[in-house]
Amino acid sequence: MNIRNIAIIAHVDHGKTTLVDRILHTTKVFRDNQDTGDLIMDNNDLERERGITIFSKNAAVTYEGVKINVIDTPGHSDFGGEVERVLKMADGVILLVDAFEGPMPQTRFVLQKALQLNLHPIVVINKVDKPNCRPEEVHDAVFELFFNLDATEEQLNFPTFYGSGKNGWFNDSLTPTDNILPLMDGILKYVPEPQVEEGTLQMQITSLDYSSFLGRIAVGKVTRGTIRENQPIALVQRDGSIRKSRVKELYVFEGMGKKKVAEVLAGDLCAVVGLEDFNIGDTIADAENPEGLPVISVDEPTMSMLFSINNSPFFGKDGKFVTSRHLRDRLMKETEKNLALRVEETDSADSFLVYGRGILHLGVLVETMRREGFEMTIGQPQVLVKQIDGKKCEPYETLVVDVPSDYSGKVIDLVTQRKGEMQVMESKGEIHHLEFDIPSRGLIGLRSQMLTNTAGEAVMAHRFREYKPWKGVIPGRINGVLISKNQSPTTAYSIDKLQDRGAFFVDPGEEVYIGQIIAEHIKPGDLVVNATEGKKLTNMRASGSDDSVRIVPKIQMTLEECMEYIQQDECIEVTPRHIRLRKIYLNEEDRRKYQKMQKVEGA
């Protein structure tokens, strides 16, 4: 049977998952009367809520007698580790670009990886139904990007399709049709069949799956030979060591699921059950004369965060898993399938240092764990510093901001304060396109400030670039916080009296404890306040004194916003039902001692 393996790559929110939906419907994977909803491949709750793809996924469809393995990849740079390895399974890529925004930083990053692997590209310019879209200009920008990335003559001669995934049409011209068949024909025409070499079995493990019945499942593409059920194999590991094993069961992808088979020929993607202690990048090879494939390299993490057990007075009220053993086992299990994540044990048995690609990458892990019933305390995200040629170096990122021209001055001012340097400034009609070189530290907390200063109009994206010399101190949060003095429910009477001191994170009647952060102060410096005092009742009444109090609703912050908000002496208590900000040292006396130590060390 003919096979085509194709990965869909694009910047976040350019329409990859919607395109996969259209392919699944066009190839009749579902019955006509079956209600499938939208974003079929984003089957994880977190993905649906946030509207982003987090994990790469496989589907297989049959069109005109040809089996097409479709790989949907994440578009956010924090999940770049997923994209880098799954591209190894593909022979061609569909590069999806928004007809208004054009190529974005993540587009450049994944396209570069695809071109280096010599994959055949098809460019799809999506959302041509949007107002102000400029498909011809975007096509020229894509060509320029290919040229800048040293594409070969053959790759520069890429086919282009235009359309709207939302409205369900793609064509090789700007004339709307009522289906995506021109694009499906283009996949068969322009994506080559897998290149199969002669020789014994070789299959690189590029992805992991997990089943509570079958255990860990190895997923990859058979590049050479044939793999059969019950076949003895050799597992060639990253360090060159070889371990003997046996294939218990074999599955190929079919529609949205998997189908059990007796053998898989070279060129097809498959899932292997029965192997133990394998890692991504290992090669499944012939038992008699094993040959390993080059190891997959994934970019290093750029950020770390301290995960500890929850030691607040409200410990154990919400969660099922609260001990350090639970926390350790869960983090170690995550490293098995999350390639860009690393976990290190610290001097304290209750704390673990977790390294990831960015705030969203680490935030998704914390959010997943709290939904599973974990309680924990997480510290302020820190960037990883390296010593290169005897100099202290930190990670730098390329930051791209598209903003209405009225606000461009505010954006430049904000980024410059955080040690960013402007590289590009172009105008696209009413919109200004700005590109900066900025230390990763400068991005922490930038998004919320940027949206506030541009009335929510700014669209920003960033990706890791390189390590460069340390840029000096970057100013953090200017305002201090209000800290609770007592452990008790808050009262409307107290909050009303304190409203002119700051903006509150708690509502009246909410339980708080000593050392919990309950509001943002209007001035620099922290203040300990009593928000739990009730009104003293007397038998005297004066006109106007009993007017109902008017409380401003509390500020609701997401987990990522909290991670960007906290300072070095603060942390976040995360439980299945609550996210609370608190000081690391709950006792005021301990906080003073800590501040004195910091001053001594700083001096």
Coordinates of C-alpha atoms in Angstrom, one line a residue, residues 40-581:
I40 CA -11.0 16.8 17.3
M41 CA -7.2 16.1 17.8
D42 CA -7.0 18.4 20.9
N43 CA -8.6 15.8 23.1
N44 CA -6.9 16.9 26.4
D45 CA -9.0 19.2 28.6
L46 CA -6.2 21.7 29.0
E47 CA -5.7 21.9 25.2
R48 CA -9.4 22.6 24.7
E49 CA -9.6 25.3 27.4
R50 CA -6.5 27.2 26.2
G51 CA -7.1 26.6 22.5
I52 CA -3.6 25.4 21.9
T53 CA -2.0 22.1 21.0
I54 CA 0.4 20.9 23.7
F55 CA 1.2 17.3 22.7
S56 CA 1.9 16.1 19.2
K57 CA -0.6 13.5 17.9
N58 CA -0.9 11.0 15.1
A59 CA -3.8 10.2 12.9
A60 CA -4.0 8.1 9.7
V61 CA -6.4 8.5 6.8
T62 CA -6.9 6.8 3.5
Y63 CA -7.4 8.9 0.3
E64 CA -7.5 7.6 -3.2
G65 CA -6.1 4.2 -2.0
V66 CA -3.1 5.9 -0.3
K67 CA -2.5 5.9 3.4
I68 CA -1.6 9.3 4.8
N69 CA -0.1 9.5 8.3
V70 CA -0.8 13.0 9.6
I71 CA 1.2 14.4 12.6
D72 CA -0.3 17.4 14.3
T73 CA 2.4 19.4 16.2
P74 CA 2.2 22.2 18.8
G75 CA 2.8 25.7 17.6
H76 CA 4.0 27.3 20.9
S77 CA 7.8 27.7 21.3
D78 CA 7.6 26.3 24.8
F79 CA 6.7 22.9 23.3
G80 CA 9.3 23.0 20.6
G81 CA 10.8 19.8 22.1
E82 CA 7.7 17.9 20.8
V83 CA 8.1 19.3 17.2
E84 CA 11.9 18.6 16.9
R85 CA 11.5 14.9 17.4
V86 CA 8.3 14.1 15.6
L87 CA 9.6 15.7 12.4
K88 CA 11.9 12.6 12.2
M89 CA 8.8 10.6 11.3
A90 CA 7.7 12.7 8.4
D91 CA 8.8 12.9 4.7
G92 CA 7.0 16.1 4.0
V93 CA 5.6 19.1 5.9
I94 CA 2.6 21.4 5.4
L95 CA 3.7 24.8 6.5
L96 CA 0.6 26.7 7.6
V97 CA 0.8 30.5 7.6
D98 CA -1.9 33.1 8.5
A99 CA -2.8 35.3 5.5
F100 CA -2.6 38.4 7.7
E101 CA 0.2 37.8 10.2
G102 CA 2.6 36.0 7.8
P103 CA 5.6 34.0 9.0
M104 CA 6.1 34.3 12.8
P105 CA 9.2 33.4 15.0
Q106 CA 8.0 29.9 15.7
T107 CA 7.4 29.4 11.9
R108 CA 11.0 30.1 11.3
F109 CA 12.2 27.8 14.1
V110 CA 10.2 24.7 13.0
L111 CA 10.8 25.3 9.2
Q112 CA 14.5 25.5 9.8
K113 CA 14.4 22.0 11.5
A114 CA 12.2 20.7 8.6
L115 CA 14.6 22.0 5.9
Q116 CA 17.6 20.6 7.7
L117 CA 16.0 17.1 7.6
N118 CA 15.4 17.6 3.8
L119 CA 11.6 17.3 4.1
H120 CA 9.5 18.4 1.1
P121 CA 7.4 21.5 2.0
I122 CA 3.9 22.4 0.9
V123 CA 2.9 26.0 1.9
V124 CA -0.7 26.6 2.9
I125 CA -1.9 30.2 3.4
N126 CA -4.8 30.0 5.7
K127 CA -7.6 32.5 6.8
V128 CA -7.8 34.3 3.4
D129 CA -11.4 35.2 4.4
K130 CA -10.1 37.5 7.1
P131 CA -10.4 41.3 6.6
N132 CA -7.1 43.1 5.8
C133 CA -5.5 39.8 4.7
R134 CA -2.7 40.0 2.2
P135 CA -2.0 36.5 0.8
E136 CA 0.3 37.6 -2.1
E137 CA 2.6 39.6 0.3
V138 CA 2.6 36.7 2.7
H139 CA 3.6 34.3 -0.1
D140 CA 6.6 36.6 -0.9
A141 CA 7.5 36.7 2.8
V142 CA 7.5 32.9 3.0
F143 CA 9.7 32.7 -0.1
E144 CA 12.1 35.1 1.5
L145 CA 12.1 33.1 4.7
F146 CA 12.9 29.9 2.8
F147 CA 15.8 31.7 1.0
N148 CA 17.2 33.1 4.3
L149 CA 17.1 29.5 5.8
D150 CA 19.3 28.3 2.9
A151 CA 16.6 26.1 1.3
T152 CA 17.7 24.0 -1.7
E153 CA 16.6 24.8 -5.2
E154 CA 14.0 22.0 -5.0
Q155 CA 12.6 23.3 -1.6
L156 CA 12.4 26.9 -2.9
N157 CA 10.1 25.6 -5.7
F158 CA 7.4 24.9 -3.1
P159 CA 3.7 24.5 -4.1
T160 CA 1.3 27.0 -2.5
F161 CA -2.4 26.5 -1.6
Y162 CA -4.8 29.2 -0.4
G163 CA -8.0 28.8 1.6
S164 CA -9.9 28.9 4.9
G165 CA -9.8 25.9 7.3
K166 CA -12.8 27.4 9.2
N167 CA -14.9 27.6 6.0
G168 CA -13.6 24.2 4.7
W169 CA -11.9 25.0 1.4
F170 CA -8.3 25.0 0.0
N171 CA -7.3 25.6 -3.6
D172 CA -4.1 26.2 -5.5
S173 CA -5.5 29.7 -6.4
L174 CA -7.5 32.3 -4.5
T175 CA -10.8 31.1 -6.1
P176 CA -12.9 29.6 -3.3
T177 CA -14.1 26.0 -3.7
D178 CA -16.4 23.9 -1.5
N179 CA -13.9 21.3 -0.3
I180 CA -10.2 20.6 0.4
L181 CA -9.7 18.0 -2.4
P182 CA -7.1 20.2 -4.3
L183 CA -4.9 20.1 -1.1
M184 CA -5.4 16.4 -0.7
D185 CA -4.3 15.8 -4.3
G186 CA -1.3 18.1 -3.7
I187 CA -0.2 15.9 -0.7
L188 CA -0.2 12.8 -3.0
K189 CA 1.6 14.7 -5.8
Y190 CA 4.3 16.7 -3.9
V191 CA 5.0 14.5 -0.8
P192 CA 7.3 11.6 -1.8
E193 CA 6.9 8.1 -0.6
P194 CA 9.1 7.2 2.3
Q195 CA 12.7 6.5 1.3
V196 CA 13.4 2.9 2.2
E197 CA 17.0 1.6 2.4
E198 CA 18.0 -2.1 2.0
G199 CA 19.1 -3.9 5.1
T200 CA 18.1 -5.2 8.5
L201 CA 15.5 -3.6 10.8
Q202 CA 16.0 -0.1 12.0
M203 CA 13.3 2.0 13.8
Q204 CA 14.0 5.1 15.9
I205 CA 11.8 5.8 18.9
T206 CA 10.6 9.4 18.4
S207 CA 7.5 9.5 20.6
L208 CA 6.1 7.8 23.7
D209 CA 2.6 6.7 24.5
Y210 CA 1.3 5.3 27.7
S211 CA -1.5 2.9 28.5
S212 CA -2.4 1.7 32.0
F213 CA -3.0 -1.8 30.5
L214 CA 0.1 -2.1 28.2
G215 CA 2.6 0.2 30.0
R216 CA 4.9 2.4 28.0
I217 CA 4.6 2.2 24.2
A218 CA 7.4 3.2 21.7
V219 CA 6.2 5.1 18.7
G220 CA 8.4 5.7 15.6
K221 CA 8.9 5.2 11.9
V222 CA 10.3 1.9 10.5
T223 CA 13.2 3.3 8.3
R224 CA 14.6 -0.1 7.2
G225 CA 13.5 -3.8 7.2
T226 CA 10.3 -5.2 8.7
I227 CA 9.2 -5.5 12.3
R228 CA 7.1 -8.4 13.3
E229 CA 5.1 -9.5 16.4
N230 CA 7.1 -11.6 18.8
Q231 CA 10.3 -10.8 17.0
P232 CA 13.5 -10.7 19.1
I233 CA 15.2 -7.3 18.7
A234 CA 18.2 -5.3 20.0
L235 CA 17.6 -1.9 21.6
V236 CA 20.6 0.4 20.8
Q237 CA 20.6 3.1 23.5
R238 CA 21.8 6.7 23.5
D239 CA 25.1 5.8 25.1
G240 CA 25.8 3.0 22.6
S241 CA 24.9 0.1 24.9
I242 CA 22.8 -2.7 23.5
R243 CA 20.0 -4.5 25.3
K244 CA 18.1 -7.6 24.0
S245 CA 14.3 -7.5 24.0
R246 CA 11.3 -8.9 22.3
V247 CA 8.3 -7.2 20.5
K248 CA 5.0 -8.3 22.3
E249 CA 2.5 -6.5 20.2
L250 CA 2.5 -4.2 17.1
Y251 CA 0.0 -1.4 16.2
V252 CA -0.4 0.9 13.2
F253 CA -2.4 4.2 13.2
E254 CA -5.9 4.1 11.7
G255 CA -8.2 7.1 11.9
M256 CA -7.9 8.5 15.4
G257 CA -6.9 5.2 17.0
K258 CA -4.6 2.3 16.6
K259 CA -5.1 -1.2 14.9
K260 CA -3.2 -4.3 15.9
V261 CA -1.2 -5.9 13.1
A262 CA 1.3 -8.9 12.8
E263 CA 4.0 -6.9 10.9
V264 CA 4.9 -3.4 9.8
L265 CA 6.9 -2.7 6.6
A266 CA 9.6 0.0 6.2
G267 CA 8.1 3.5 5.7
D268 CA 5.1 3.2 8.0
L269 CA 4.7 4.6 11.5
C270 CA 4.0 2.1 14.2
A271 CA 3.6 1.6 18.0
V272 CA 5.6 -1.2 19.7
V273 CA 4.5 -2.8 23.0
G274 CA 6.7 -4.9 25.3
L275 CA 10.0 -3.0 25.5
E276 CA 11.3 -2.0 28.8
D277 CA 13.6 0.9 29.9
F278 CA 13.7 2.6 26.5
N279 CA 14.1 6.3 25.9
I280 CA 13.3 8.7 23.1
G281 CA 16.1 8.5 20.5
D282 CA 16.9 4.8 21.1
T283 CA 16.9 2.6 18.0
I284 CA 15.1 -0.7 17.6
A285 CA 17.4 -2.8 15.5
D286 CA 18.0 -6.4 14.3
A287 CA 18.9 -8.8 17.1
E288 CA 21.9 -10.4 15.2
N289 CA 23.7 -7.3 13.8
P290 CA 22.2 -4.2 15.5
E291 CA 23.0 -0.7 13.9
G292 CA 22.0 2.5 15.7
L293 CA 20.6 5.7 14.1
P294 CA 22.0 9.2 15.0
V295 CA 20.6 10.3 18.4
I296 CA 17.8 12.9 18.4
S297 CA 19.1 16.1 20.0
V298 CA 16.5 18.4 21.7
D299 CA 17.3 22.0 22.7
E300 CA 18.3 22.5 26.3
P301 CA 15.8 23.9 28.9
T302 CA 16.1 27.7 29.6
M303 CA 14.2 28.0 32.9
S304 CA 14.0 26.4 36.3
M305 CA 11.5 26.4 39.1
L306 CA 11.5 24.9 42.6
F307 CA 8.7 22.4 43.4
S308 CA 8.1 21.7 47.1
I309 CA 5.4 20.0 49.2
N310 CA 2.7 22.3 50.5
N311 CA 3.6 23.5 54.0
S312 CA 1.0 26.1 54.5
P313 CA -1.6 26.0 57.4
F314 CA -4.2 24.8 54.9
F315 CA -2.1 21.7 53.9
G316 CA -4.0 18.6 53.0
K317 CA -7.5 20.3 52.8
D318 CA -8.0 19.8 49.1
G319 CA -5.5 17.3 47.6
K320 CA -5.1 13.5 47.5
F321 CA -1.4 13.5 46.9
V322 CA 0.5 15.7 49.4
T323 CA 3.8 14.0 50.4
S324 CA 7.3 14.4 48.9
R325 CA 7.2 10.8 47.7
H326 CA 4.1 11.4 45.7
L327 CA 5.6 14.6 44.2
R328 CA 8.9 12.9 43.3
D329 CA 7.3 9.9 41.6
R330 CA 5.0 12.1 39.6
L331 CA 7.8 14.4 38.4
M332 CA 10.0 11.4 37.4
K333 CA 7.1 9.8 35.5
E334 CA 6.7 13.1 33.6
T335 CA 10.4 13.1 32.4
E336 CA 9.8 9.8 30.7
K337 CA 7.5 11.4 28.0
N338 CA 8.3 15.1 28.3
L339 CA 11.7 15.3 26.5
A340 CA 12.4 19.0 27.2
L341 CA 11.9 18.6 31.0
R342 CA 14.6 17.7 33.6
V343 CA 14.2 17.1 37.3
E344 CA 17.0 17.4 39.9
E345 CA 16.8 16.5 43.6
T346 CA 17.9 19.3 46.0
D347 CA 19.5 19.2 49.5
S348 CA 16.0 19.2 51.0
A349 CA 14.1 15.9 50.6
D350 CA 10.9 17.9 50.2
S351 CA 12.0 20.1 47.2
F352 CA 12.8 19.4 43.5
L353 CA 14.3 21.6 40.9
V354 CA 12.4 21.3 37.6
Y355 CA 13.9 22.6 34.3
G356 CA 11.7 23.5 31.3
R357 CA 11.5 25.5 28.1
G358 CA 9.5 28.4 29.5
I359 CA 6.7 29.6 31.8
L360 CA 3.9 28.0 29.7
H361 CA 5.8 24.6 29.6
L362 CA 6.1 24.6 33.4
G363 CA 2.6 26.0 33.9
V364 CA 1.0 23.2 31.9
L365 CA 2.8 20.7 34.1
V366 CA 1.6 22.3 37.3
E367 CA -2.0 22.7 36.0
T368 CA -2.0 19.0 35.0
M369 CA -0.8 17.9 38.4
R370 CA -3.3 20.0 40.4
R371 CA -6.1 18.4 38.3
E372 CA -4.8 15.0 39.2
G373 CA -5.2 15.9 42.9
F374 CA -1.6 17.1 43.8
E375 CA -0.9 19.9 46.4
M376 CA 2.4 21.7 46.1
T377 CA 4.3 25.0 46.5
I378 CA 6.1 26.4 43.5
G379 CA 8.8 29.2 43.6
Q380 CA 9.7 32.0 41.3
P381 CA 10.8 30.9 37.8
Q382 CA 14.6 31.5 37.3
V383 CA 16.5 31.5 34.0
L384 CA 19.5 29.1 33.6
V385 CA 22.9 30.9 33.7
K386 CA 25.9 29.3 32.0
Q387 CA 29.7 30.1 32.2
I388 CA 30.9 30.4 28.6
D389 CA 34.6 31.3 28.1
G390 CA 34.8 32.5 31.7
K391 CA 31.8 34.9 31.2
K392 CA 28.4 34.7 32.9
C393 CA 25.9 34.2 30.1
E394 CA 22.1 34.0 30.0
P395 CA 19.5 32.9 27.4
Y396 CA 18.3 35.5 24.9
E397 CA 15.1 35.4 22.9
T398 CA 13.7 37.0 19.7
L399 CA 10.5 38.8 20.7
V400 CA 8.1 39.8 18.0
V401 CA 5.2 42.2 18.7
D402 CA 2.5 43.3 16.3
V403 CA 0.6 46.3 17.7
P404 CA -1.5 49.2 16.4
S405 CA 0.8 52.2 15.5
D406 CA -0.7 54.3 18.4
Y407 CA 0.7 52.0 21.0
S408 CA 4.1 51.2 19.4
G409 CA 5.9 53.8 21.5
K410 CA 4.6 52.3 24.8
V411 CA 5.8 48.8 23.6
I412 CA 9.3 50.0 22.7
D413 CA 9.5 51.8 26.1
L414 CA 8.4 48.7 28.0
V415 CA 10.8 46.3 26.3
T416 CA 13.7 48.7 26.5
Q417 CA 13.3 49.0 30.3
R418 CA 13.7 45.2 30.4
K419 CA 17.1 45.4 28.5
G420 CA 15.5 44.5 25.1
E421 CA 17.1 46.0 21.9
M422 CA 15.0 46.7 18.8
Q423 CA 16.2 45.0 15.6
V424 CA 13.3 45.5 13.1
M425 CA 10.5 48.0 12.8
E426 CA 8.1 47.7 9.9
S427 CA 4.6 48.9 9.3
K428 CA 1.9 46.6 7.9
G429 CA -1.0 49.1 7.2
E430 CA -2.3 50.1 10.6
I431 CA -0.1 47.6 12.5
H432 CA 3.5 48.1 13.5
H433 CA 5.7 44.9 13.4
L434 CA 8.5 45.1 16.0
E435 CA 11.3 42.7 16.6
F436 CA 13.6 42.7 19.7
D437 CA 16.5 40.9 21.1
I438 CA 15.7 40.4 24.8
P439 CA 17.1 38.4 27.8
S440 CA 14.6 35.6 28.8
R441 CA 14.5 37.2 32.2
G442 CA 12.9 40.3 30.7
L443 CA 10.0 38.2 29.3
I444 CA 8.8 37.2 32.8
G445 CA 5.8 39.3 33.7
L446 CA 6.0 41.2 30.4
R447 CA 2.8 39.8 28.7
S448 CA 0.4 41.2 31.3
Q449 CA 2.1 44.6 31.4
M450 CA 2.1 44.7 27.6
L451 CA -1.6 43.9 27.3
T452 CA -2.5 46.5 30.0
N453 CA -0.5 49.3 28.2
T454 CA -1.9 48.5 24.7
A455 CA -5.5 48.0 25.7
G456 CA -5.2 44.3 24.9
E457 CA -4.2 45.0 21.3
A458 CA -0.6 43.6 21.2
V459 CA 0.1 40.2 19.8
M460 CA 3.5 39.0 21.1
A461 CA 5.5 35.8 20.4
H462 CA 9.0 34.8 21.3
R463 CA 11.5 32.0 20.8
F464 CA 14.9 31.0 22.2
R465 CA 17.9 32.3 20.2
E466 CA 21.2 31.9 22.0
Y467 CA 23.2 32.4 25.2
K468 CA 24.9 35.9 25.4
P469 CA 26.7 37.8 28.2
W470 CA 24.6 38.7 31.3
K471 CA 22.8 42.1 30.8
G472 CA 22.7 43.3 34.4
V473 CA 19.7 43.9 36.8
I474 CA 16.3 44.0 35.2
P475 CA 13.7 45.9 37.3
G476 CA 11.0 43.6 38.7
R477 CA 7.6 44.4 40.1
I478 CA 7.5 48.0 41.5
N479 CA 4.6 47.7 44.0
G480 CA 4.7 45.8 47.2
V481 CA 2.0 43.6 48.6
L482 CA -0.5 43.5 51.5
I483 CA 0.1 40.4 53.8
S484 CA -2.5 38.9 56.1
K485 CA -1.8 39.3 59.8
N486 CA -4.4 36.7 61.1
Q487 CA -5.8 33.3 60.1
S488 CA -9.5 33.7 59.8
P489 CA -12.2 34.5 57.1
T490 CA -11.9 38.0 55.7
T491 CA -14.7 40.5 56.3
A492 CA -16.3 43.1 54.0
Y493 CA -15.9 45.7 56.8
S494 CA -12.1 45.3 56.9
I495 CA -11.6 45.0 53.1
D496 CA -13.7 48.2 52.6
K497 CA -11.4 50.1 55.0
L498 CA -8.3 48.8 53.2
Q499 CA -9.4 49.3 49.6
D500 CA -7.5 52.6 49.2
R501 CA -4.3 50.7 50.2
G502 CA -4.4 48.3 47.3
A503 CA -6.2 45.9 44.9
F504 CA -7.4 42.7 46.5
F505 CA -6.8 39.1 45.4
V506 CA -9.5 37.7 47.9
D507 CA -13.2 38.2 48.4
P508 CA -15.0 38.8 51.7
G509 CA -15.6 35.6 53.6
E510 CA -12.5 33.8 52.1
E511 CA -10.3 31.9 54.5
V512 CA -6.8 33.4 54.7
Y513 CA -3.7 32.6 56.9
I514 CA -0.8 34.5 58.4
G515 CA 1.8 35.4 55.7
Q516 CA -0.7 35.0 52.8
I517 CA -0.5 37.7 50.1
I518 CA -4.1 39.1 49.9
A519 CA -3.6 42.3 47.8
E520 CA -1.2 44.4 45.8
H521 CA 0.0 47.5 47.6
I522 CA -0.3 50.9 45.8
K523 CA 3.2 51.8 46.9
P524 CA 6.6 50.0 46.9
G525 CA 7.2 48.0 50.1
D526 CA 5.1 45.3 51.9
L527 CA 2.5 46.0 54.5
V528 CA 1.0 43.6 57.1
V529 CA -2.7 44.2 57.5
N530 CA -5.7 42.8 59.3
A531 CA -8.5 41.9 56.9
T532 CA -10.4 39.7 59.3
E533 CA -11.8 42.3 61.8
G534 CA -15.6 42.5 62.1
K535 CA -17.6 45.6 62.8
K536 CA -18.2 46.4 66.5
L537 CA -22.0 46.7 67.0
T538 CA -23.3 49.4 69.3
N539 CA -26.9 50.3 70.3
M540 CA -26.3 53.8 69.0
R541 CA -27.1 54.6 65.3
A542 CA -26.0 57.6 63.3
S543 CA -27.5 58.5 59.9
G544 CA -25.4 57.3 57.1
S545 CA -23.0 55.1 59.1
D546 CA -24.7 51.8 58.1
D547 CA -24.6 52.5 54.3
S548 CA -23.8 49.2 52.6
V549 CA -20.1 48.8 51.8
R550 CA -19.1 48.6 48.2
I551 CA -16.3 46.1 47.6
V552 CA -14.4 46.0 44.3
P553 CA -14.4 42.4 42.9
K554 CA -11.1 40.6 43.5
I555 CA -8.4 40.3 40.8
Q556 CA -8.5 36.8 39.3
M557 CA -5.1 35.7 38.1
T558 CA -4.3 32.5 36.1
L559 CA -1.5 30.2 37.2
E560 CA 1.0 31.7 34.6
E561 CA 0.1 35.2 35.7
C562 CA 0.9 34.3 39.3
M563 CA 4.2 32.7 38.2
E564 CA 5.1 36.0 36.5
Y565 CA 3.9 38.1 39.4
I566 CA 5.8 36.7 42.4
Q567 CA 9.2 37.9 43.6
Q568 CA 12.1 36.0 45.0
D569 CA 10.8 35.8 48.6
E570 CA 7.3 34.7 47.5
C571 CA 5.8 31.5 46.2
I572 CA 2.5 30.0 45.0
E573 CA 0.5 27.4 46.9
V574 CA -1.3 25.2 44.3
T575 CA -4.1 22.8 45.3
P576 CA -6.9 21.2 43.2
R577 CA -9.3 24.0 44.2
H578 CA -7.1 27.0 45.0
I579 CA -4.2 29.0 43.8
R580 CA -2.9 31.3 46.7
L581 CA 0.1 33.7 46.7

